[in-house]
Amino acid sequence: MKAPQQNETYELKTVLDSMVKINDLEWRDFIKGLQRKNLSKGEHLWKKDQFCDSLVFLQSGLIRSYSYLGPKEVTHAFYFEKSLFYDDYSFLSHRPCTKAYQALEDSEILFINRSYLQSMYDRHKCFERLGRLALENAHIAMVQNMERIRLFSAEENYCYLSKHYPGLLQRVPLKTIASYLNISPEHLSRIRAKKSIQRTTRTIY
């Protein structure tokens, strides 16, 4: 783990500025607590029963959260480049994670420890507001994701992924996509075959 260079924090500054404006003094104070880490494909950021004590910004790569329901693997979310996230349950409750977070590609992250972040809340009001907004956004995204998976059909959810995250289907193994959609890999293969036929038919006619 290393402290990031100034030019490595530009994208994070852009993301945070889109939520709350941060002046130069506040930013210099914030990046004193930042660290950088590389994850290899397949490596875990946090495993189940480990503690999440950091806010993470994904510079590059792809990370997923997952757990097991009996023998069944369930993928809960995907985190792409420029994602800002933590395990909200572990981070807020100071209890172990109930999910695991795994790099699906070689990934580079910036992170800041919870204790340093909380000291920023005390020193700079903008970061207190930023923490609240980050929590609200994470909760909204979680609820939207759960509702979409619960209320939409598997085919509708597959079409949603294809439309909003077209690159995901090329970057992630089909069994992982199936575990996210809560269907079997065989069911996913049938949906993909059906959509392929529909595209071919539209092209012909």
PDB file of C-alpha atoms in Angstrom:
ATOM      1  CA  MET A   1       0.000   0.000   0.000  1.00  0.00           C
ATOM      2  CA  LYS A   2       1.264   3.439  -0.942  1.00  0.00           C
ATOM      3  CA  ALA A   3       0.188   7.055  -0.734  1.00  0.00           C
ATOM      4  CA  PRO A   4      -1.173   8.125  -4.155  1.00  0.00           C
ATOM      5  CA  GLN A   5       0.485  10.786  -6.278  1.00  0.00           C
ATOM      6  CA  GLN A   6      -1.387  14.052  -6.817  1.00  0.00           C
ATOM      7  CA  ASN A   7      -2.283  13.146 -10.419  1.00  0.00           C
ATOM      8  CA  GLU A   8      -3.763   9.834  -9.257  1.00  0.00           C
ATOM      9  CA  THR A   9      -6.447  11.607  -7.220  1.00  0.00           C
ATOM     10  CA  TYR A  10      -7.910  13.711 -10.046  1.00  0.00           C
ATOM     11  CA  GLU A  11     -10.783  11.354 -10.892  1.00  0.00           C
ATOM     12  CA  LEU A  12     -11.707  10.939  -7.223  1.00  0.00           C
ATOM     13  CA  LYS A  13     -11.751  14.721  -6.794  1.00  0.00           C
ATOM     14  CA  THR A  14     -14.049  15.004  -9.819  1.00  0.00           C
ATOM     15  CA  VAL A  15     -16.486  12.430  -8.401  1.00  0.00           C
ATOM     16  CA  LEU A  16     -16.555  14.034  -4.948  1.00  0.00           C
ATOM     17  CA  ASP A  17     -16.907  17.534  -6.397  1.00  0.00           C
ATOM     18  CA  SER A  18     -20.014  16.364  -8.269  1.00  0.00           C
ATOM     19  CA  MET A  19     -21.582  15.710  -4.848  1.00  0.00           C
ATOM     20  CA  VAL A  20     -20.106  18.490  -2.692  1.00  0.00           C
ATOM     21  CA  LYS A  21     -17.687  21.254  -3.635  1.00  0.00           C
ATOM     22  CA  ILE A  22     -14.343  20.824  -1.864  1.00  0.00           C
ATOM     23  CA  ASN A  23     -11.839  23.683  -1.718  1.00  0.00           C
ATOM     24  CA  ASP A  24      -8.082  23.264  -2.079  1.00  0.00           C
ATOM     25  CA  LEU A  25      -7.364  23.385   1.664  1.00  0.00           C
ATOM     26  CA  GLU A  26     -10.014  20.764   2.433  1.00  0.00           C
ATOM     27  CA  TRP A  27      -8.755  18.550  -0.379  1.00  0.00           C
ATOM     28  CA  ARG A  28      -5.118  18.707   0.727  1.00  0.00           C
ATOM     29  CA  ASP A  29      -6.230  17.671   4.201  1.00  0.00           C
ATOM     30  CA  PHE A  30      -8.312  14.811   2.804  1.00  0.00           C
ATOM     31  CA  ILE A  31      -5.646  13.270   0.575  1.00  0.00           C
ATOM     32  CA  LYS A  32      -3.225  13.057   3.492  1.00  0.00           C
ATOM     33  CA  GLY A  33      -5.311  10.073   4.610  1.00  0.00           C
ATOM     34  CA  LEU A  34      -5.570   8.415   1.176  1.00  0.00           C
ATOM     35  CA  GLN A  35      -3.750   5.191   0.329  1.00  0.00           C
ATOM     36  CA  ARG A  36      -3.456   3.216  -2.903  1.00  0.00           C
ATOM     37  CA  LYS A  37      -3.617  -0.554  -3.362  1.00  0.00           C
ATOM     38  CA  ASN A  38      -3.568  -2.960  -6.313  1.00  0.00           C
ATOM     39  CA  LEU A  39      -5.744  -6.083  -6.370  1.00  0.00           C
ATOM     40  CA  SER A  40      -5.053  -9.029  -8.655  1.00  0.00           C
ATOM     41  CA  LYS A  41      -7.901 -10.749 -10.483  1.00  0.00           C
ATOM     42  CA  GLY A  42      -9.614 -13.107  -8.039  1.00  0.00           C
ATOM     43  CA  GLU A  43      -8.185 -11.366  -4.960  1.00  0.00           C
ATOM     44  CA  HIS A  44     -10.563 -10.245  -2.228  1.00  0.00           C
ATOM     45  CA  LEU A  45     -10.876  -6.707  -0.972  1.00  0.00           C
ATOM     46  CA  TRP A  46     -12.891  -7.960   2.015  1.00  0.00           C
ATOM     47  CA  LYS A  47     -13.909 -11.516   2.783  1.00  0.00           C
ATOM     48  CA  LYS A  48     -16.986 -12.568   4.707  1.00  0.00           C
ATOM     49  CA  ASP A  49     -16.402 -12.080   8.452  1.00  0.00           C
ATOM     50  CA  GLN A  50     -13.656  -9.530   7.868  1.00  0.00           C
ATOM     51  CA  PHE A  51     -14.180  -5.898   8.863  1.00  0.00           C
ATOM     52  CA  CYS A  52     -14.702  -3.076   6.380  1.00  0.00           C
ATOM     53  CA  ASP A  53     -13.039  -0.016   7.880  1.00  0.00           C
ATOM     54  CA  SER A  54     -12.401   2.019   4.716  1.00  0.00           C
ATOM     55  CA  LEU A  55     -14.201   4.039   2.087  1.00  0.00           C
ATOM     56  CA  VAL A  56     -13.018   2.815  -1.335  1.00  0.00           C
ATOM     57  CA  PHE A  57     -12.738   4.497  -4.733  1.00  0.00           C
ATOM     58  CA  LEU A  58     -12.184   2.153  -7.673  1.00  0.00           C
ATOM     59  CA  GLN A  59      -9.636   3.742  -9.997  1.00  0.00           C
ATOM     60  CA  SER A  60      -9.627   0.891 -12.509  1.00  0.00           C
ATOM     61  CA  GLY A  61     -10.898  -2.657 -12.788  1.00  0.00           C
ATOM     62  CA  LEU A  62     -14.099  -4.366 -11.665  1.00  0.00           C
ATOM     63  CA  ILE A  63     -15.209  -5.641  -8.248  1.00  0.00           C
ATOM     64  CA  ARG A  64     -18.263  -7.617  -7.205  1.00  0.00           C
ATOM     65  CA  SER A  65     -19.919  -8.342  -3.865  1.00  0.00           C
ATOM     66  CA  TYR A  66     -21.291 -11.829  -3.266  1.00  0.00           C
ATOM     67  CA  SER A  67     -22.388 -14.308  -0.615  1.00  0.00           C
ATOM     68  CA  TYR A  68     -23.670 -17.868  -0.359  1.00  0.00           C
ATOM     69  CA  LEU A  69     -27.238 -18.957   0.267  1.00  0.00           C
ATOM     70  CA  GLY A  70     -26.547 -22.545   1.267  1.00  0.00           C
ATOM     71  CA  PRO A  71     -24.441 -23.936  -1.590  1.00  0.00           C
ATOM     72  CA  LYS A  72     -25.749 -21.291  -4.005  1.00  0.00           C
ATOM     73  CA  GLU A  73     -23.519 -18.334  -4.854  1.00  0.00           C
ATOM     74  CA  VAL A  74     -25.362 -15.010  -5.101  1.00  0.00           C
ATOM     75  CA  THR A  75     -23.752 -11.928  -6.676  1.00  0.00           C
ATOM     76  CA  HIS A  76     -25.238  -8.775  -5.145  1.00  0.00           C
ATOM     77  CA  ALA A  77     -23.577  -5.903  -6.997  1.00  0.00           C
ATOM     78  CA  PHE A  78     -20.870  -4.898  -9.452  1.00  0.00           C
ATOM     79  CA  TYR A  79     -18.573  -1.910  -8.866  1.00  0.00           C
ATOM     80  CA  PHE A  80     -17.065  -0.257 -11.929  1.00  0.00           C
ATOM     81  CA  GLU A  81     -14.351   2.310 -12.518  1.00  0.00           C
ATOM     82  CA  LYS A  82     -15.045   5.556 -10.603  1.00  0.00           C
ATOM     83  CA  SER A  83     -17.274   3.762  -8.079  1.00  0.00           C
ATOM     84  CA  LEU A  84     -17.220   4.987  -4.493  1.00  0.00           C
ATOM     85  CA  PHE A  85     -18.305   2.308  -2.020  1.00  0.00           C
ATOM     86  CA  TYR A  86     -17.926   0.429   1.243  1.00  0.00           C
ATOM     87  CA  ASP A  87     -19.757  -2.403   2.947  1.00  0.00           C
ATOM     88  CA  ASP A  88     -22.363  -0.251   4.639  1.00  0.00           C
ATOM     89  CA  TYR A  89     -23.339  -2.834   7.253  1.00  0.00           C
ATOM     90  CA  SER A  90     -19.787  -3.483   8.432  1.00  0.00           C
ATOM     91  CA  PHE A  91     -18.598   0.113   8.086  1.00  0.00           C
ATOM     92  CA  LEU A  92     -21.482   1.578  10.088  1.00  0.00           C
ATOM     93  CA  SER A  93     -22.050  -1.167  12.661  1.00  0.00           C
ATOM     94  CA  HIS A  94     -18.369  -2.060  13.290  1.00  0.00           C
ATOM     95  CA  ARG A  95     -19.339  -5.692  12.724  1.00  0.00           C
ATOM     96  CA  PRO A  96     -17.916  -8.240  10.249  1.00  0.00           C
ATOM     97  CA  CYS A  97     -19.015  -8.221   6.621  1.00  0.00           C
ATOM     98  CA  THR A  98     -21.813 -10.598   5.680  1.00  0.00           C
ATOM     99  CA  LYS A  99     -20.668 -10.456   2.034  1.00  0.00           C
ATOM    100  CA  ALA A 100     -17.344 -10.839   0.258  1.00  0.00           C
ATOM    101  CA  TYR A 101     -15.854  -8.352  -2.240  1.00  0.00           C
ATOM    102  CA  GLN A 102     -13.738  -9.811  -5.034  1.00  0.00           C
ATOM    103  CA  ALA A 103     -11.800  -8.295  -7.932  1.00  0.00           C
ATOM    104  CA  LEU A 104     -13.037  -9.720 -11.242  1.00  0.00           C
ATOM    105  CA  GLU A 105     -10.125  -8.019 -13.025  1.00  0.00           C
ATOM    106  CA  ASP A 106      -6.799  -6.571 -11.963  1.00  0.00           C
ATOM    107  CA  SER A 107      -7.948  -3.490 -10.079  1.00  0.00           C
ATOM    108  CA  GLU A 108      -6.504  -0.375  -8.498  1.00  0.00           C
ATOM    109  CA  ILE A 109      -8.202   1.311  -5.569  1.00  0.00           C
ATOM    110  CA  LEU A 110      -7.789   4.411  -3.449  1.00  0.00           C
ATOM    111  CA  PHE A 111      -9.075   4.145   0.109  1.00  0.00           C
ATOM    112  CA  ILE A 112      -9.329   6.160   3.279  1.00  0.00           C
ATOM    113  CA  ASN A 113      -9.610   4.721   6.762  1.00  0.00           C
ATOM    114  CA  ARG A 114     -12.861   5.237   8.662  1.00  0.00           C
ATOM    115  CA  SER A 115     -11.188   6.915  11.639  1.00  0.00           C
ATOM    116  CA  TYR A 116      -9.435   9.448   9.374  1.00  0.00           C
ATOM    117  CA  LEU A 117     -12.663  10.045   7.446  1.00  0.00           C
ATOM    118  CA  GLN A 118     -14.532  10.699  10.686  1.00  0.00           C
ATOM    119  CA  SER A 119     -11.865  13.189  11.719  1.00  0.00           C
ATOM    120  CA  MET A 120     -12.543  14.951   8.423  1.00  0.00           C
ATOM    121  CA  TYR A 121     -16.230  15.134   9.366  1.00  0.00           C
ATOM    122  CA  ASP A 122     -15.194  17.041  12.492  1.00  0.00           C
ATOM    123  CA  ARG A 123     -12.769  19.383  10.732  1.00  0.00           C
ATOM    124  CA  HIS A 124     -14.653  20.169   7.525  1.00  0.00           C
ATOM    125  CA  LYS A 125     -18.410  20.435   7.210  1.00  0.00           C
ATOM    126  CA  CYS A 126     -18.326  19.546   3.492  1.00  0.00           C
ATOM    127  CA  PHE A 127     -17.082  16.050   4.322  1.00  0.00           C
ATOM    128  CA  GLU A 128     -19.824  15.509   6.884  1.00  0.00           C
ATOM    129  CA  ARG A 129     -22.349  16.305   4.151  1.00  0.00           C
ATOM    130  CA  LEU A 130     -20.420  14.138   1.700  1.00  0.00           C
ATOM    131  CA  GLY A 131     -20.587  11.177   4.088  1.00  0.00           C
ATOM    132  CA  ARG A 132     -24.344  11.568   4.431  1.00  0.00           C
ATOM    133  CA  LEU A 133     -24.854  11.814   0.664  1.00  0.00           C
ATOM    134  CA  ALA A 134     -22.638   8.782   0.024  1.00  0.00           C
ATOM    135  CA  LEU A 135     -24.690   6.756   2.505  1.00  0.00           C
ATOM    136  CA  GLU A 136     -27.964   7.904   0.965  1.00  0.00           C
ATOM    137  CA  ASN A 137     -26.791   7.129  -2.574  1.00  0.00           C
ATOM    138  CA  ALA A 138     -25.544   3.672  -1.566  1.00  0.00           C
ATOM    139  CA  HIS A 139     -28.880   2.880   0.105  1.00  0.00           C
ATOM    140  CA  ILE A 140     -30.903   4.101  -2.885  1.00  0.00           C
ATOM    141  CA  ALA A 141     -28.787   2.048  -5.307  1.00  0.00           C
ATOM    142  CA  MET A 142     -29.154  -1.061  -3.125  1.00  0.00           C
ATOM    143  CA  VAL A 143     -32.945  -0.719  -2.904  1.00  0.00           C
ATOM    144  CA  GLN A 144     -33.302  -0.059  -6.644  1.00  0.00           C
ATOM    145  CA  ASN A 145     -31.171  -3.087  -7.433  1.00  0.00           C
ATOM    146  CA  MET A 146     -33.108  -5.372  -5.071  1.00  0.00           C
ATOM    147  CA  GLU A 147     -36.465  -4.158  -6.380  1.00  0.00           C
ATOM    148  CA  ARG A 148     -35.441  -4.590  -9.997  1.00  0.00           C
ATOM    149  CA  ILE A 149     -34.223  -8.150  -9.444  1.00  0.00           C
ATOM    150  CA  ARG A 150     -37.357  -8.995  -7.434  1.00  0.00           C
ATOM    151  CA  LEU A 151     -39.989  -7.389  -9.656  1.00  0.00           C
ATOM    152  CA  PHE A 152     -38.575  -7.811 -13.179  1.00  0.00           C
ATOM    153  CA  SER A 153     -38.391 -11.096 -15.012  1.00  0.00           C
ATOM    154  CA  ALA A 154     -34.984 -12.651 -15.642  1.00  0.00           C
ATOM    155  CA  GLU A 155     -35.256 -11.656 -19.297  1.00  0.00           C
ATOM    156  CA  GLU A 156     -36.120  -8.055 -18.399  1.00  0.00           C
ATOM    157  CA  ASN A 157     -33.176  -7.862 -16.007  1.00  0.00           C
ATOM    158  CA  TYR A 158     -30.861  -9.286 -18.671  1.00  0.00           C
ATOM    159  CA  CYS A 159     -32.099  -6.639 -21.129  1.00  0.00           C
ATOM    160  CA  TYR A 160     -31.505  -3.956 -18.480  1.00  0.00           C
ATOM    161  CA  LEU A 161     -27.900  -5.081 -18.075  1.00  0.00           C
ATOM    162  CA  SER A 162     -27.415  -5.223 -21.845  1.00  0.00           C
ATOM    163  CA  LYS A 163     -28.714  -1.683 -22.265  1.00  0.00           C
ATOM    164  CA  HIS A 164     -27.138   0.081 -19.274  1.00  0.00           C
ATOM    165  CA  TYR A 165     -23.927  -1.949 -18.832  1.00  0.00           C
ATOM    166  CA  PRO A 166     -23.162  -3.445 -22.257  1.00  0.00           C
ATOM    167  CA  GLY A 167     -19.491  -4.027 -21.464  1.00  0.00           C
ATOM    168  CA  LEU A 168     -20.304  -6.060 -18.366  1.00  0.00           C
ATOM    169  CA  LEU A 169     -21.440  -9.071 -20.376  1.00  0.00           C
ATOM    170  CA  GLN A 170     -18.010  -9.259 -22.046  1.00  0.00           C
ATOM    171  CA  ARG A 171     -16.055  -8.690 -18.813  1.00  0.00           C
ATOM    172  CA  VAL A 172     -17.825 -11.088 -16.442  1.00  0.00           C
ATOM    173  CA  PRO A 173     -18.221 -14.915 -16.650  1.00  0.00           C
ATOM    174  CA  LEU A 174     -21.739 -16.028 -17.523  1.00  0.00           C
ATOM    175  CA  LYS A 175     -22.091 -18.004 -14.283  1.00  0.00           C
ATOM    176  CA  THR A 176     -21.477 -14.769 -12.345  1.00  0.00           C
ATOM    177  CA  ILE A 177     -24.061 -12.890 -14.419  1.00  0.00           C
ATOM    178  CA  ALA A 178     -26.498 -15.760 -13.764  1.00  0.00           C
ATOM    179  CA  SER A 179     -25.851 -15.565 -10.016  1.00  0.00           C
ATOM    180  CA  TYR A 180     -26.591 -11.817 -10.144  1.00  0.00           C
ATOM    181  CA  LEU A 181     -29.864 -12.403 -12.017  1.00  0.00           C
ATOM    182  CA  ASN A 182     -30.751 -15.220  -9.583  1.00  0.00           C
ATOM    183  CA  ILE A 183     -31.104 -17.801 -12.349  1.00  0.00           C
ATOM    184  CA  SER A 184     -29.182 -20.846 -13.487  1.00  0.00           C
ATOM    185  CA  PRO A 185     -26.442 -20.559 -16.150  1.00  0.00           C
ATOM    186  CA  GLU A 186     -28.632 -22.765 -18.376  1.00  0.00           C
ATOM    187  CA  HIS A 187     -31.548 -20.332 -18.064  1.00  0.00           C
ATOM    188  CA  LEU A 188     -29.230 -17.448 -18.912  1.00  0.00           C
ATOM    189  CA  SER A 189     -27.965 -19.316 -21.994  1.00  0.00           C
ATOM    190  CA  ARG A 190     -31.564 -19.756 -23.190  1.00  0.00           C
ATOM    191  CA  ILE A 191     -32.272 -16.034 -22.738  1.00  0.00           C
ATOM    192  CA  ARG A 192     -29.104 -15.097 -24.624  1.00  0.00           C
ATOM    193  CA  ALA A 193     -29.982 -17.496 -27.446  1.00  0.00           C
ATOM    194  CA  LYS A 194     -33.498 -16.032 -27.672  1.00  0.00           C
ATOM    195  CA  LYS A 195     -32.175 -12.472 -27.831  1.00  0.00           C
ATOM    196  CA  SER A 196     -29.621 -13.468 -30.451  1.00  0.00           C
ATOM    197  CA  ILE A 197     -32.369 -14.947 -32.635  1.00  0.00           C
ATOM    198  CA  GLN A 198     -34.486 -11.809 -32.198  1.00  0.00           C
ATOM    199  CA  ARG A 199     -31.582  -9.590 -33.260  1.00  0.00           C
ATOM    200  CA  THR A 200     -30.917 -11.773 -36.291  1.00  0.00           C
ATOM    201  CA  THR A 201     -34.592 -11.684 -37.280  1.00  0.00           C
ATOM    202  CA  ARG A 202     -34.712  -7.889 -37.031  1.00  0.00           C
ATOM    203  CA  THR A 203     -31.578  -7.700 -39.188  1.00  0.00           C
ATOM    204  CA  ILE A 204     -33.051  -9.961 -41.887  1.00  0.00           C
ATOM    205  CA  TYR A 205     -36.356  -8.167 -42.056  1.00  0.00           C
TER     206      TYR A 205
END
